[in-house]
Coordinates of C-alpha atoms in Angstrom, one line a residue:
X210 CA 53.8 91.7 110.2
X211 CA 51.3 94.3 109.2
X212 CA 48.8 93.3 106.5
X213 CA 49.7 96.2 104.1
X214 CA 53.3 95.1 104.1
X215 CA 52.3 91.5 103.3
X216 CA 50.3 92.8 100.4
X217 CA 53.0 95.1 99.1
X218 CA 53.4 94.8 95.3
X219 CA 50.2 92.7 94.9
X220 CA 47.2 94.2 93.2
X221 CA 44.3 94.1 95.7
X222 CA 41.4 96.0 97.1
X223 CA 40.7 96.7 100.8
X224 CA 36.9 96.3 101.0
X225 CA 36.6 96.7 104.8
X226 CA 38.7 96.9 107.9
X227 CA 42.2 98.2 108.8
X228 CA 45.0 97.5 106.3
X229 CA 47.5 98.0 109.1
X230 CA 46.1 94.9 111.0
X231 CA 48.9 92.9 112.5
X232 CA 49.1 89.3 111.1
X233 CA 51.1 86.6 112.9
X234 CA 50.4 83.8 110.5
X235 CA 48.6 82.9 107.3
X236 CA 46.8 79.8 106.1
X237 CA 44.4 78.5 103.5
X238 CA 43.2 75.7 105.8
X239 CA 40.3 76.8 108.0
X240 CA 41.3 74.1 110.5
X241 CA 44.5 75.9 111.2
X242 CA 43.0 79.3 111.9
X243 CA 43.5 81.0 115.3
X244 CA 43.7 84.5 116.6
X245 CA 45.7 86.9 114.4
X246 CA 45.7 84.8 111.2
X247 CA 45.1 85.8 107.6
X248 CA 42.8 83.2 106.0
X249 CA 43.2 82.9 102.3
X250 CA 40.0 81.6 100.6
X251 CA 41.2 79.2 97.8
X252 CA 39.0 77.6 95.2
X253 CA 40.0 73.9 95.0
X254 CA 38.8 71.0 92.9
X255 CA 36.7 69.6 95.7
X256 CA 36.1 72.4 98.2
X257 CA 35.9 76.2 98.0
X258 CA 37.7 78.2 100.7
X259 CA 35.0 80.9 100.5
X260 CA 32.6 78.5 102.1
X261 CA 34.8 78.5 105.2
X262 CA 35.2 82.3 105.7
X263 CA 32.6 82.5 108.5
X264 CA 34.1 79.5 110.3
X265 CA 37.6 81.1 110.1
X266 CA 36.3 84.4 111.6
X267 CA 34.7 82.5 114.4
X268 CA 38.1 80.9 115.1
X269 CA 39.8 84.3 115.3
X270 CA 40.9 85.2 111.8
X271 CA 41.9 88.9 111.7
X272 CA 41.8 89.2 108.0
X273 CA 40.4 87.5 104.9
X274 CA 41.9 87.4 101.5
X275 CA 39.4 86.3 98.9
X276 CA 38.0 86.7 95.4
X277 CA 34.4 87.3 96.6
X278 CA 33.9 89.3 99.7
X279 CA 30.8 88.1 101.7
X280 CA 28.0 90.6 102.2
X281 CA 27.6 89.8 105.9
X282 CA 30.9 91.2 107.0
X283 CA 32.1 91.2 110.6
X284 CA 33.3 94.3 112.3
X285 CA 37.0 94.2 113.3
X286 CA 37.9 91.9 110.4
X287 CA 39.8 93.2 107.4
X288 CA 38.6 92.0 104.0
X289 CA 40.8 92.1 101.0
X290 CA 39.8 91.2 97.5
X291 CA 42.0 89.9 94.6
X292 CA 41.2 88.5 91.2
X293 CA 42.7 85.1 91.8
X294 CA 43.9 84.0 95.3
X295 CA 45.8 81.0 93.8
X296 CA 47.9 83.4 91.7
X297 CA 48.9 85.7 94.5
X298 CA 49.2 83.4 97.6
X299 CA 52.8 82.5 96.8
X300 CA 53.8 86.1 96.6
X301 CA 51.9 87.0 99.8
X302 CA 53.7 84.1 101.6
X303 CA 57.0 85.3 100.1
X304 CA 56.4 88.8 101.6
X305 CA 55.4 87.3 104.9
X306 CA 58.5 85.1 105.2
X307 CA 60.7 88.0 103.9
X308 CA 61.6 86.4 100.5
X309 CA 63.6 83.4 101.7
X310 CA 64.4 82.1 98.2
X311 CA 66.5 85.3 97.7
X312 CA 68.7 84.3 100.6
X313 CA 69.8 80.9 99.3
X314 CA 70.5 79.4 95.9
X315 CA 67.3 77.5 94.8
X316 CA 67.4 75.1 91.9
X317 CA 64.3 73.4 90.4
X318 CA 64.2 70.1 88.6
X319 CA 61.3 69.3 86.2
X320 CA 60.5 66.6 83.7
X321 CA 58.6 63.3 83.7
X322 CA 61.3 61.0 85.1
X323 CA 64.5 61.6 87.1
X324 CA 63.4 64.6 89.2
X325 CA 63.8 62.8 92.6
X326 CA 67.1 61.3 91.8
X327 CA 68.6 64.6 90.5
X328 CA 67.3 66.8 93.3
X329 CA 68.2 64.3 96.0
X330 CA 71.7 63.6 94.7
X331 CA 72.4 67.3 94.1
X332 CA 71.5 67.8 97.7
X333 CA 73.7 65.0 98.9
X334 CA 76.6 66.2 96.7
X335 CA 76.5 69.7 98.1
X336 CA 76.3 68.3 101.6
X337 CA 79.5 66.2 100.8
X338 CA 81.1 69.4 99.5
X339 CA 80.6 71.1 102.8
X340 CA 77.5 73.2 102.0
X341 CA 74.4 73.3 104.2
X342 CA 71.5 72.4 101.8
X343 CA 67.8 71.9 101.7
X344 CA 65.8 69.4 99.7
X345 CA 62.1 69.3 98.6
X346 CA 61.3 66.0 96.9
X347 CA 58.7 63.4 96.4
X348 CA 60.3 61.2 99.0
X349 CA 61.0 63.8 101.7
X350 CA 61.8 67.3 102.7
X351 CA 65.2 67.9 104.3
X352 CA 66.0 71.1 106.1
X353 CA 69.8 70.9 106.9
X354 CA 69.7 67.5 108.8
X355 CA 66.0 67.4 109.7
X356 CA 63.8 65.1 107.5
X357 CA 60.1 65.7 107.1
X358 CA 57.8 63.2 105.3
X359 CA 56.6 64.5 101.9
X360 CA 53.0 64.5 100.8
X361 CA 53.3 66.1 97.3
X362 CA 56.1 66.3 94.8
X363 CA 56.0 70.1 95.1
X364 CA 54.2 71.5 98.2
X365 CA 51.5 74.2 98.1
X366 CA 52.7 77.8 97.9
X367 CA 52.3 78.6 101.6
X368 CA 54.2 75.4 102.7
X369 CA 56.9 76.0 100.1
X370 CA 57.7 79.5 101.4
X371 CA 57.7 78.2 105.0
X372 CA 60.1 75.4 104.1
X373 CA 62.4 77.9 102.4
X374 CA 62.2 80.2 105.4
X375 CA 63.1 77.3 107.7
X376 CA 66.1 76.4 105.4
X377 CA 67.4 80.0 105.6
X378 CA 67.0 80.0 109.4
X379 CA 68.9 76.7 109.5
X380 CA 71.8 78.3 107.6
X381 CA 71.3 76.5 104.3
X382 CA 73.1 78.0 101.3
X383 CA 71.4 75.9 98.7
X384 CA 68.1 74.3 98.1
X385 CA 67.1 71.7 95.5
X386 CA 63.5 70.9 94.7
X387 CA 61.3 69.0 92.3
X388 CA 58.9 71.1 90.3
X389 CA 55.9 69.2 89.1
X390 CA 53.6 70.2 86.2
X391 CA 50.8 70.5 88.7
X392 CA 52.8 73.0 90.8
X393 CA 53.5 75.2 87.7
X394 CA 49.9 75.1 86.5
X395 CA 48.6 75.8 90.0
X396 CA 51.0 78.7 90.7
X397 CA 52.6 76.9 93.7
X398 CA 56.1 78.2 92.8
X399 CA 55.0 81.9 92.5
X400 CA 57.1 84.0 94.8
X401 CA 60.1 81.7 94.6
X402 CA 63.2 82.9 92.9
X403 CA 65.3 80.2 91.2
X404 CA 68.9 80.5 90.2
X405 CA 68.6 77.5 88.0
X406 CA 66.3 75.0 86.3
X407 CA 67.0 71.5 85.1
X408 CA 64.9 69.6 82.5
X409 CA 65.1 65.8 82.3
X410 CA 62.7 64.4 79.8
X411 CA 59.0 64.4 78.8
X412 CA 56.9 61.4 78.3
X413 CA 53.2 60.6 78.8
X414 CA 52.0 61.2 82.4
X415 CA 49.3 63.1 84.3
X416 CA 47.0 63.4 81.3
X417 CA 44.1 62.8 83.7
X418 CA 44.9 66.3 84.9
X419 CA 46.3 68.1 81.9
X420 CA 44.0 66.6 79.3
X421 CA 46.5 66.6 76.5
X422 CA 50.2 66.0 76.1
X423 CA 50.6 69.6 74.7
X424 CA 49.1 71.0 77.9
X425 CA 51.5 68.9 79.9
X426 CA 54.4 70.2 77.9
X427 CA 53.3 73.8 78.3
X428 CA 53.0 73.4 82.0
X429 CA 56.6 72.2 82.2
X430 CA 57.7 74.9 79.8
X431 CA 56.1 77.5 82.0
X432 CA 58.8 76.9 84.7
X433 CA 61.6 77.8 82.3
X434 CA 59.6 80.8 81.0
X435 CA 59.5 82.1 84.6
X436 CA 63.3 82.0 85.1
X437 CA 65.2 85.3 85.2
X438 CA 68.1 86.2 82.9
X439 CA 70.5 85.8 85.8
X440 CA 69.5 82.1 86.2
X441 CA 70.7 79.1 84.2
X442 CA 68.6 76.6 82.3
X443 CA 70.2 73.1 81.9
X444 CA 68.4 70.9 79.4
X445 CA 68.7 67.4 78.0
X446 CA 69.7 68.0 74.4
X447 CA 69.1 64.3 73.4
X448 CA 65.5 64.6 74.5
X449 CA 63.0 65.5 71.7
X450 CA 61.6 68.4 73.7
X451 CA 64.9 69.4 75.3
X452 CA 65.3 72.6 73.4
X453 CA 61.6 73.3 73.1
X454 CA 61.5 73.6 76.9
X455 CA 63.9 76.5 76.9
X456 CA 63.0 78.2 73.6
X457 CA 61.3 81.2 75.4
X458 CA 63.4 81.3 78.5
X459 CA 65.4 84.4 79.5
X460 CA 67.8 82.2 81.4
X461 CA 71.3 81.3 80.3
X462 CA 70.8 77.9 78.4
X463 CA 73.2 75.0 78.8
X464 CA 72.9 71.4 77.6
X465 CA 73.8 67.9 78.7
X466 CA 73.6 64.6 76.7
X467 CA 75.1 61.3 75.7
X468 CA 74.5 61.4 72.0
X469 CA 74.8 64.9 70.7
X470 CA 77.4 67.6 71.3
X471 CA 76.6 69.3 74.6
X472 CA 78.2 71.6 77.2
X473 CA 78.2 68.6 79.6
X474 CA 78.9 65.5 77.4
X475 CA 78.9 62.0 78.7
X476 CA 79.7 58.5 77.5
X477 CA 78.9 55.1 78.9
X478 CA 81.9 52.9 78.9
X479 CA 80.6 49.8 80.7
X480 CA 77.5 48.9 82.8
X481 CA 77.3 46.6 85.8
X482 CA 74.5 45.6 88.2
X483 CA 76.1 47.8 90.8
X484 CA 77.3 50.8 88.8
X485 CA 78.4 52.4 85.6
X486 CA 81.7 53.4 84.2
X487 CA 81.3 56.8 82.4
X488 CA 83.1 59.7 80.9
X489 CA 82.1 63.2 82.1
X490 CA 83.5 65.8 79.6
X491 CA 86.4 63.4 79.0
X492 CA 87.0 62.4 82.6
X493 CA 86.5 58.8 83.6
X494 CA 84.4 58.1 86.7
X495 CA 82.7 55.0 88.0
X496 CA 79.3 55.8 89.5
X497 CA 77.1 53.6 91.7
X498 CA 74.0 54.2 89.7
X499 CA 72.9 51.8 87.0
X500 CA 71.3 52.4 83.6
X501 CA 71.4 54.8 80.7
X502 CA 68.6 56.9 82.3
X503 CA 70.8 57.3 85.4
X504 CA 73.7 58.3 83.2
X505 CA 71.6 61.2 82.1
X506 CA 70.7 62.0 85.7
X507 CA 74.4 62.0 86.7
X508 CA 75.2 64.3 83.8
X509 CA 72.5 66.7 84.9
X510 CA 73.9 66.6 88.5
X511 CA 77.4 67.2 87.2
X512 CA 76.4 70.1 85.0
X513 CA 74.3 71.8 87.6
X514 CA 77.0 71.6 90.2
X515 CA 79.6 73.1 87.9
X516 CA 77.1 75.9 86.9
X517 CA 76.7 76.6 90.6
X518 CA 80.4 77.3 90.8
X519 CA 81.7 74.1 92.3
X520 CA 85.2 72.9 91.2
X521 CA 84.9 70.2 88.4
X522 CA 87.4 67.9 90.0
X523 CA 85.7 67.9 93.4
X524 CA 82.3 67.4 91.8
X525 CA 83.6 64.3 90.0
X526 CA 85.2 63.0 93.1
X527 CA 81.9 63.1 95.0
X528 CA 79.8 61.8 92.1
X529 CA 81.7 58.5 92.3
X530 CA 80.5 58.1 95.9
X531 CA 76.8 59.0 95.5
X532 CA 74.4 56.1 96.2
X533 CA 71.0 55.5 94.6
X534 CA 67.9 57.1 96.0
X535 CA 65.6 54.8 97.9
X536 CA 63.3 53.0 95.5
X537 CA 65.2 54.0 92.4
X538 CA 66.8 50.9 90.9
X539 CA 67.4 49.6 94.4
X540 CA 68.8 46.0 94.3
X541 CA 68.6 43.2 96.8
X542 CA 70.3 39.9 96.2
X543 CA 68.8 36.6 97.2
X544 CA 70.7 33.6 98.6
X545 CA 69.0 31.7 95.7
X546 CA 71.1 33.8 93.3
X547 CA 68.5 36.1 91.8
X548 CA 68.4 39.9 92.1
X549 CA 65.3 41.9 93.0
X550 CA 65.1 45.4 91.7
X551 CA 62.7 47.8 93.4
X552 CA 62.0 50.9 91.2
X553 CA 59.5 53.7 91.2
X554 CA 58.9 53.4 87.4
X555 CA 55.2 54.2 87.0
X556 CA 55.1 55.6 83.4
X557 CA 55.6 53.6 80.2
X558 CA 58.9 55.4 79.4
X559 CA 60.3 54.9 82.9
X560 CA 59.3 51.2 82.8
X561 CA 61.0 50.8 79.4
X562 CA 64.1 52.5 80.7
X563 CA 64.5 50.2 83.7
X564 CA 63.7 47.1 81.7
X565 CA 66.0 48.1 78.9
X566 CA 68.8 48.5 81.4
X567 CA 68.1 45.1 83.0
X568 CA 68.0 43.5 79.5
X569 CA 71.4 45.0 78.7
X570 CA 72.8 43.7 82.0
X571 CA 71.3 40.3 81.5
X572 CA 73.1 39.7 78.2
X573 CA 76.1 38.3 80.0
X574 CA 74.1 36.2 82.6
X575 CA 71.5 34.5 80.6
X576 CA 68.8 34.7 83.3
X577 CA 65.2 35.6 82.9
X578 CA 63.4 38.9 83.7
X579 CA 60.3 38.6 85.8
X580 CA 58.3 41.8 86.2
X581 CA 55.7 42.8 88.7
X582 CA 53.8 45.8 87.5
X583 CA 50.6 47.7 88.2
X584 CA 48.9 51.0 87.5
X585 CA 47.4 53.5 89.9
X586 CA 43.7 54.0 90.2
X587 CA 42.0 57.3 89.6
X588 CA 44.8 58.4 87.3
X589 CA 45.6 58.5 83.6
X590 CA 43.9 55.2 82.5
X591 CA 45.2 55.5 78.9
X592 CA 48.7 54.5 80.0
X593 CA 47.6 51.2 81.5
X594 CA 47.6 49.0 78.4
X595 CA 50.8 50.8 77.2
X596 CA 52.6 49.9 80.5
X597 CA 51.5 46.3 80.3
X598 CA 52.7 46.0 76.7
X599 CA 56.1 47.5 77.6
X600 CA 56.5 45.1 80.6
X601 CA 55.4 42.0 78.6
X602 CA 57.6 42.9 75.6
X603 CA 60.7 43.2 77.7
X604 CA 60.1 40.5 80.3
X605 CA 60.1 36.7 80.2
X606 CA 57.3 36.6 82.7
X607 CA 55.0 39.5 83.6
X608 CA 52.7 39.7 86.7
X609 CA 50.0 42.3 86.6
X610 CA 49.0 43.4 90.0
X611 CA 47.7 46.3 92.2
X612 CA 49.5 49.7 92.5
X613 CA 47.5 52.1 94.7
X614 CA 44.1 51.3 93.2
X615 CA 42.7 54.1 95.3
X616 CA 38.9 54.2 94.8
X617 CA 38.9 52.0 91.7
X618 CA 38.3 48.3 91.4
X619 CA 41.9 46.8 91.3
X620 CA 40.7 43.9 89.0
X621 CA 39.2 46.4 86.6
X622 CA 42.6 48.3 86.4
X623 CA 44.4 45.0 85.8
X624 CA 41.9 44.2 82.9
X625 CA 42.6 47.6 81.5
X626 CA 46.3 46.8 81.5
X627 CA 45.8 43.3 80.0
X628 CA 43.9 44.9 77.1
X629 CA 47.3 46.0 75.7
X630 CA 48.6 42.5 75.4
X631 CA 48.4 40.2 72.4
X632 CA 47.9 36.4 72.6
X633 CA 51.6 35.6 72.9
X634 CA 52.2 38.1 75.6
X635 CA 49.2 36.8 77.6
X636 CA 50.7 33.3 77.6
X637 CA 53.6 34.8 79.6
X638 CA 51.5 36.9 81.9
X639 CA 49.8 36.3 85.3
X640 CA 47.1 38.4 86.9
X641 CA 47.4 38.5 90.7
X642 CA 45.4 41.2 92.4
X643 CA 47.2 41.1 95.8
X644 CA 50.5 43.0 95.4
X645 CA 51.9 41.0 98.3
X646 CA 51.0 37.7 96.6
X647 CA 52.3 39.0 93.3
X648 CA 55.7 39.8 94.8
X649 CA 55.9 36.5 96.6
X650 CA 55.0 34.6 93.4
X651 CA 57.7 36.4 91.4
X652 CA 60.4 35.6 94.0
X653 CA 59.3 32.0 94.3
X654 CA 59.5 31.5 90.5
X655 CA 62.9 33.2 90.3
X656 CA 66.1 31.1 89.9
X657 CA 69.8 31.9 90.0
X658 CA 70.8 34.6 87.5
X659 CA 67.1 35.8 87.2
X660 CA 66.2 39.5 87.8
X661 CA 62.8 40.3 89.5
X662 CA 61.7 43.8 88.8
X663 CA 59.1 45.2 91.2
X664 CA 57.9 48.4 89.6
X665 CA 55.7 51.3 90.4
X666 CA 55.9 52.2 94.1
X667 CA 59.6 52.4 94.8
X668 CA 60.1 54.3 98.1
X669 CA 56.4 54.4 99.0
X670 CA 55.5 52.7 102.3
X671 CA 51.8 52.4 101.7
X672 CA 49.1 50.9 99.5
X673 CA 46.0 52.9 99.0
X674 CA 42.9 50.7 98.6
X675 CA 39.3 52.0 98.7
X676 CA 40.6 55.5 99.6
X677 CA 42.4 54.2 102.7
X678 CA 46.2 54.0 103.0
X679 CA 47.6 50.8 104.5
X680 CA 51.3 50.2 105.4
X681 CA 53.0 48.4 102.5
X682 CA 56.6 48.4 101.3
X683 CA 57.9 46.6 98.3
X684 CA 61.3 46.5 99.8
X685 CA 60.1 45.1 103.1
X686 CA 58.2 42.4 101.3
X687 CA 61.2 41.4 99.3
X688 CA 63.5 41.4 102.3
X689 CA 61.1 39.3 104.3
X690 CA 60.9 36.7 101.4
X691 CA 64.7 36.6 101.1
X692 CA 65.1 36.2 104.8
X693 CA 62.7 33.2 104.7
X694 CA 64.7 31.7 101.8
X695 CA 67.8 31.7 104.0
X696 CA 65.8 29.8 106.7
X697 CA 64.5 27.3 104.2
X698 CA 60.9 28.4 104.0
X699 CA 58.1 30.6 105.4
X700 CA 58.0 31.3 109.1

């Protein structure tokens, strides 16, 4: 594609070179540069792409898109200047890939908790209804039937446009994606046209990045502000910030909820450890997901599917067959009679939701709740004591342990968590730095009718220590322990 076509509609200045230069690919990573590439110099938090312009030209870059054009320019290379590369890179990529989001129906899901479950199960629902669909989530990216490991909740702008282009080429009609607050703030979704947006809830998270809760709220709100008047905005009316999120949107606003009147109204009839009996706009359906928080997720899925034009009866039929997403209230039953729950809950609110659900379910069983919980390193440290307090308040026994300490001292993180506990809570709390040992201790202590919650990592198959990722899976650890229990001991 010619460079001037790629830059169509984007304010820019051609400082030197030929604007008709043919471009065969674009990248913001100098390591990926080869002949015929447009290199986009992005300013990051750690590195500045402008420092790699010379290296990119040596590797064959045909054009450079930057904020500051170097004085020592190279003949034969086209230099384009824009005010902010991060603000235009998505639109440049959309032009290059011929606006793929306009060729399928793209729905974004944002909020603190529930994004992965809603996006993934919407994707699974539409597949079951016979529609080719794509998925971009924290767990993975799915392009029709091809699964790609995911590195970020929402990919960078270039990668996002490429994924959408690949979905179009694979014949996808729909695409469902998580939209993180980082992605909105960093303009990663620029150039993508959404036909709908879903808001789940808003609780404390990512304050290490946003600084204040209000900044975090405004980042989420920015997604709905960007929706067109042809799109729909589906919001949780029971959530404190549900209507705040959509107060400035041009989109057609719809609501879902369990408590207040809503366009998509639900009611929990009965909860079990393996599912929930619910009403969806008066129709009774048994779902395989557990907990009040999942009742909200299922309502959002129901509402979005109907707003996308799917028959209500068919949507309800498929809802009853959907299974939980990996690492989201995933249960494993031991031969000893206890149940282990693996869940991604890594915020105070998510932890409270999961433990609240387990507490409700335990009323009829009389067993204890044993929680294994940690907090990530190099992230919002203010939530550490809050999470520990939530766990200790709602558990009979709490084990504080590691959860991706990254480059921080894991024992220091655990002490930060323990600072939120009073004397009585501390009597029921253990500190075990090794996550493997913590999980084994919890399962060894568990008896029939107990529930062991292992929170924080969910689907993740790694543990990051000292900046290095090592293979580690909560589910694999639990399954190994339960297999040993069948054999009568460790092997």
